[in-house]
mmCIF file of C-alpha atoms in Angstrom:
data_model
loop_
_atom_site.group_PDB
_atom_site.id
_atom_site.type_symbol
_atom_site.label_atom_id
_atom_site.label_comp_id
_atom_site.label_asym_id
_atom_site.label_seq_id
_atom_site.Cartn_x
_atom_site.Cartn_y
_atom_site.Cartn_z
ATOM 1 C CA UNK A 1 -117.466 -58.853 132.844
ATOM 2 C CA UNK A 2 -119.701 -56.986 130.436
ATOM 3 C CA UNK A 3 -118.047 -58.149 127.325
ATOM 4 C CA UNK A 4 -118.326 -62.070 127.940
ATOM 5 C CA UNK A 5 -122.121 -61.591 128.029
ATOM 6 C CA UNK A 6 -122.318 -59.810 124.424
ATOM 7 C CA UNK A 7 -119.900 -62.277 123.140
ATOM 8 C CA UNK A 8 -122.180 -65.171 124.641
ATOM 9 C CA UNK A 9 -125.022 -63.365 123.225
ATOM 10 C CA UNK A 10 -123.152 -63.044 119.479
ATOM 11 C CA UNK A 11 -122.901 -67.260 120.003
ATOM 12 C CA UNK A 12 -126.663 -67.591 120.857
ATOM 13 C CA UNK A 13 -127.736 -65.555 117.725
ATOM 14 C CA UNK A 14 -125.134 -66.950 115.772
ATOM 15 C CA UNK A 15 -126.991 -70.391 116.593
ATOM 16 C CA UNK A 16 -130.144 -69.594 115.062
ATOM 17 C CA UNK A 17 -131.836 -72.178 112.939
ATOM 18 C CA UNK A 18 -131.426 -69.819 109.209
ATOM 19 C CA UNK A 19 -127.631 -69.248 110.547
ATOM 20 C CA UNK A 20 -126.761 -72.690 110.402
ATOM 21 C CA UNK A 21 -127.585 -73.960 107.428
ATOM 22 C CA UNK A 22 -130.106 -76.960 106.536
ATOM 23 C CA UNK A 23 -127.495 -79.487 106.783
ATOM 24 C CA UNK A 24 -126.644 -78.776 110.233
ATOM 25 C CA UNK A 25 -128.105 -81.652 112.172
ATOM 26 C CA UNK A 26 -129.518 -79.131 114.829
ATOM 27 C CA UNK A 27 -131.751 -77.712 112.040
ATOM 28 C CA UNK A 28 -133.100 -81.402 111.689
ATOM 29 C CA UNK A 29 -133.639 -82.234 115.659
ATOM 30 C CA UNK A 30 -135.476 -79.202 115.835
ATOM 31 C CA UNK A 31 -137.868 -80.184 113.437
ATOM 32 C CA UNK A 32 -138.269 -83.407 114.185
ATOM 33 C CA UNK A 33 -139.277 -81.924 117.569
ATOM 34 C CA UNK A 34 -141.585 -79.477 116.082
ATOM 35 C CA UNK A 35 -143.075 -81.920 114.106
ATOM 36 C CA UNK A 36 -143.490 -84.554 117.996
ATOM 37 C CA UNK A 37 -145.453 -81.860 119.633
ATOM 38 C CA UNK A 38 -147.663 -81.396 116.722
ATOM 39 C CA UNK A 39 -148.624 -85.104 117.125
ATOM 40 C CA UNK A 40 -149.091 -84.898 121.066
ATOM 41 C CA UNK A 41 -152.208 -84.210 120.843
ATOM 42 C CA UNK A 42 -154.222 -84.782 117.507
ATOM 43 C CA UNK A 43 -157.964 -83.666 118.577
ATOM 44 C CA UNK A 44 -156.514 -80.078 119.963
ATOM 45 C CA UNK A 45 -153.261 -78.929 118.295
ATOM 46 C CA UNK A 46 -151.142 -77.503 120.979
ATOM 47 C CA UNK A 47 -151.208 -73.460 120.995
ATOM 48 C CA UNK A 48 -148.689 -72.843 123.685
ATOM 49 C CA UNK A 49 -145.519 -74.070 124.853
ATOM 50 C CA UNK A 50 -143.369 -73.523 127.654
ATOM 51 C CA UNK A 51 -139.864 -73.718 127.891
ATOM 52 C CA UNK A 52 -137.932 -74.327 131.239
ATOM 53 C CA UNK A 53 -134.735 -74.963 133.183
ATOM 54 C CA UNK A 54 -133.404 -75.404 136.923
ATOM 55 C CA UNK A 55 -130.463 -73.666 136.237
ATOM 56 C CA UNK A 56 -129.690 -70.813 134.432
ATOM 57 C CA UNK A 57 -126.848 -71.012 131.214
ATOM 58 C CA UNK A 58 -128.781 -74.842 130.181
ATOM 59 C CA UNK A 59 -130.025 -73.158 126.896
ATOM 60 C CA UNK A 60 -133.117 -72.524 127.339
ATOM 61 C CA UNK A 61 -133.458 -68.896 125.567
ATOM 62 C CA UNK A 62 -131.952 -70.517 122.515
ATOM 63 C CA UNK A 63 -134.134 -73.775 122.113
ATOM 64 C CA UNK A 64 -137.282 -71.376 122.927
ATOM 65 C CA UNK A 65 -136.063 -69.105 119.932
ATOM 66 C CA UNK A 66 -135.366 -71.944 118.121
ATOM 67 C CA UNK A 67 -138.321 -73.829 118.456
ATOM 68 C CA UNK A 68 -140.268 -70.635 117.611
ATOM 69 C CA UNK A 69 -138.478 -70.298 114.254
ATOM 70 C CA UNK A 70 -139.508 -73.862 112.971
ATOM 71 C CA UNK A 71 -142.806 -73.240 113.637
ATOM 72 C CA UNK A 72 -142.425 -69.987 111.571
ATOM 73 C CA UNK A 73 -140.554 -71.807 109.339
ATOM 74 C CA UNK A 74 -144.425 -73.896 108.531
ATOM 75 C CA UNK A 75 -145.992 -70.462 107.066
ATOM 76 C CA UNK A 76 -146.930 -70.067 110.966
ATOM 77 C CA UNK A 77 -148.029 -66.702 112.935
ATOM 78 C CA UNK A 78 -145.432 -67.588 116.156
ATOM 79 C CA UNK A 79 -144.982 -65.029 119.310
ATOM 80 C CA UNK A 80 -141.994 -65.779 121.838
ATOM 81 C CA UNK A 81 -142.876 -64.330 125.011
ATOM 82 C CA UNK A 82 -139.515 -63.885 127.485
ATOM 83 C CA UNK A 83 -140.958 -64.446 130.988
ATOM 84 C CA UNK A 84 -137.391 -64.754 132.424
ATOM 85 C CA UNK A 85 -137.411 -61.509 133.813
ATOM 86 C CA UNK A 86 -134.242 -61.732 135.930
ATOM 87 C CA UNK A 87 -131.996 -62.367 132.721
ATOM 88 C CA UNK A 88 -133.477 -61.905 129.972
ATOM 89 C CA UNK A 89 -131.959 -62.613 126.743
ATOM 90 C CA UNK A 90 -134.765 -63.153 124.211
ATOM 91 C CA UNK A 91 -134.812 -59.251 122.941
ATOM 92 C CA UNK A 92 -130.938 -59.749 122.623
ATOM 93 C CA UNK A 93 -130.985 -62.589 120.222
ATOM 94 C CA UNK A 94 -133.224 -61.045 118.251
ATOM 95 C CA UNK A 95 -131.346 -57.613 118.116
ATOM 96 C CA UNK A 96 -134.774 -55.944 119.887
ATOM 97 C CA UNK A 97 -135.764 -53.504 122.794
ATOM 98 C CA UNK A 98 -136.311 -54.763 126.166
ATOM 99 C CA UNK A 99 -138.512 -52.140 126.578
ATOM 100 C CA UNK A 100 -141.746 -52.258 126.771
ATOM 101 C CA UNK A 101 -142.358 -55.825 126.958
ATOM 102 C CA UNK A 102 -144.010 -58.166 128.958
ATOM 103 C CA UNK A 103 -143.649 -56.044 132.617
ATOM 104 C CA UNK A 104 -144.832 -52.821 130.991
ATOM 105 C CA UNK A 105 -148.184 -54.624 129.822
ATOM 106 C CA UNK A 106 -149.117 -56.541 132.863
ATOM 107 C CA UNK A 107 -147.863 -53.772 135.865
ATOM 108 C CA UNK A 108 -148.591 -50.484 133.792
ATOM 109 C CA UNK A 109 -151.451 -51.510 131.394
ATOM 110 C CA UNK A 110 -149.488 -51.210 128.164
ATOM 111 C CA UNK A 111 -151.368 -52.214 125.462
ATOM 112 C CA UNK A 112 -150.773 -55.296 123.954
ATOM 113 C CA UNK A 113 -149.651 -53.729 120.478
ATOM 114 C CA UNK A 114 -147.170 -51.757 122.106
ATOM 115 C CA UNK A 115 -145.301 -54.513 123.336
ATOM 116 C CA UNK A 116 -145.235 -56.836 120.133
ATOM 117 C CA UNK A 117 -141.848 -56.703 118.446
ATOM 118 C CA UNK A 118 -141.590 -57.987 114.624
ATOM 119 C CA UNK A 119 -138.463 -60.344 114.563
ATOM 120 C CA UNK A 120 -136.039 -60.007 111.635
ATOM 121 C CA UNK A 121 -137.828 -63.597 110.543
ATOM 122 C CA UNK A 122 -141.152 -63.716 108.533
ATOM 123 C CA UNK A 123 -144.162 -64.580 111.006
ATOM 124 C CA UNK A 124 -142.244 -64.590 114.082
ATOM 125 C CA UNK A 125 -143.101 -61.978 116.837
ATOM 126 C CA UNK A 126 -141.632 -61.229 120.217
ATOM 127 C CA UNK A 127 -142.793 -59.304 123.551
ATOM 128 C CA UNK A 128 -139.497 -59.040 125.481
ATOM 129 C CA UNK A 129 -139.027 -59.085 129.177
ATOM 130 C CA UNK A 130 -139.347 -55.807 129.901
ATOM 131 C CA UNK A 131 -138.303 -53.695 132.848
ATOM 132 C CA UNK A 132 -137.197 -56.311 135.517
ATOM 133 C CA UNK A 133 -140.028 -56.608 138.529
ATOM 134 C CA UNK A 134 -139.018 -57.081 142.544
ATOM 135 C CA UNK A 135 -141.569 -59.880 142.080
ATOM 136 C CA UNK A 136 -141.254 -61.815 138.458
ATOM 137 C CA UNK A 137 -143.347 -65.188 140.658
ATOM 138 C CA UNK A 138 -146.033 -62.936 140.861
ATOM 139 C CA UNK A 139 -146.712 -61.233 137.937
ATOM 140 C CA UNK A 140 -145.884 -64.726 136.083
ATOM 141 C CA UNK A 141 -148.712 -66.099 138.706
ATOM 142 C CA UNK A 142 -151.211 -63.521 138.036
ATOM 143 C CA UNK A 143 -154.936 -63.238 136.757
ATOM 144 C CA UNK A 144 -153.647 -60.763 133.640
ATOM 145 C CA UNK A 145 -150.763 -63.043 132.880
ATOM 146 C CA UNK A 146 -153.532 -66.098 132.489
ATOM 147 C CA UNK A 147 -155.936 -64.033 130.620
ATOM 148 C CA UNK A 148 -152.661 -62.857 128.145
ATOM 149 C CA UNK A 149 -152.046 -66.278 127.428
ATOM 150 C CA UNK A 150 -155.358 -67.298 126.624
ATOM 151 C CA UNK A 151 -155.621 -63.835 124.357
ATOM 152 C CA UNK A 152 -152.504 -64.789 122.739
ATOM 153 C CA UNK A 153 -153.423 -68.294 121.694
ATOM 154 C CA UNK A 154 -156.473 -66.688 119.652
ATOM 155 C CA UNK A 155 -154.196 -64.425 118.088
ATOM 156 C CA UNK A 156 -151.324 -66.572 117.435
ATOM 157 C CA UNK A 157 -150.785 -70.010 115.596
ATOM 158 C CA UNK A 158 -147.947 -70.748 118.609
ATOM 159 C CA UNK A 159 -146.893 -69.201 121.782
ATOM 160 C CA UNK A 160 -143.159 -70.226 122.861
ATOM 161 C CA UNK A 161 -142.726 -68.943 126.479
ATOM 162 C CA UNK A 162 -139.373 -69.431 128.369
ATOM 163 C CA UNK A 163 -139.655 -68.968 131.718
ATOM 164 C CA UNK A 164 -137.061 -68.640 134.407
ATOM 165 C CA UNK A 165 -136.788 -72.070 136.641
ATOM 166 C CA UNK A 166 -136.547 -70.766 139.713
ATOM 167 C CA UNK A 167 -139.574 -67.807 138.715
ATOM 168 C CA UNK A 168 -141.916 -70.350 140.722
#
């Protein structure tokens, strides 16, 4: 029922990296992460990042937020963008609207400031789901979706998209 899902949600949030406290060894693996994909590639530091699962309920939402927030955690300008658009959970987490988010800007023009959400923690933005689409493949597939990406990578030190596994 309903209330399961707000008490899973109240679990997720309650899992965020400045909830747990720096001795929590989760605190430390997602850093030392972090600090992997920042070596990946030394020429070209890596400006977007996306997060995926087959199944739904694997934890993706949370390591995306996560992730995000040690890369905030560096002094960094970081934007989540919630591409699961059949469940999406990001705005939740982060105590947000769902609306507008990412279906309002690439199915009814929205502009791009209208959609970016300022996160309870310093540097870290998020544009939420949004209204849910018949057709999440396609707008994730689209021309405007590329171009946002690209956009977003000027304007933003990191990009941390989760993305529905079966969206493709």
């Amino acid at each position: 029922g309903h209330a399961t899902v707000d008490k899973d949600i109240n679990e997720r949030t309650f899992q965020l990296l400045p909830l747990l406290g720096s001795k929590n060894p989760l605190v430390e693996a997602y850093r030392n992460l972090r600090t992997d994909l920042q070596f990946v590639n030394v020429d070209n530091q890596i400006k977007s990042i996306m997060m995926t699962s087959a199944t739904p309920g694997e934890g993706k939402s949370l390591n995306t937020a996560n992730l995000a927030i040690s890369f905030s955690e560096l002094g960094k300008n970081v934007l989540i963008v919630d591409c699961d658009m059949r469940k999406p959970v990001q705005h939740r987490i982060f105590q947000l609207e769902k609306t507008p988010g990412l279906t309002e800007y690439l199915a009814r023009g929205q502009s791009l400031e209208s959609v970016v959400q300022k996160t309870a923690i310093s540097g870290l933005h998020l544009i939420s789901a949004g209204t849910s689409p018949p057709n999440p493949a396609e707008m994730l597939d689209s021309k405007r979706m590329t171009e946002l990406i690209s956009q977003l990578s000027d304007q933003f030190d990191q990009v941390a998209l989760g993305v529905d596994g079966d969206a493709f």
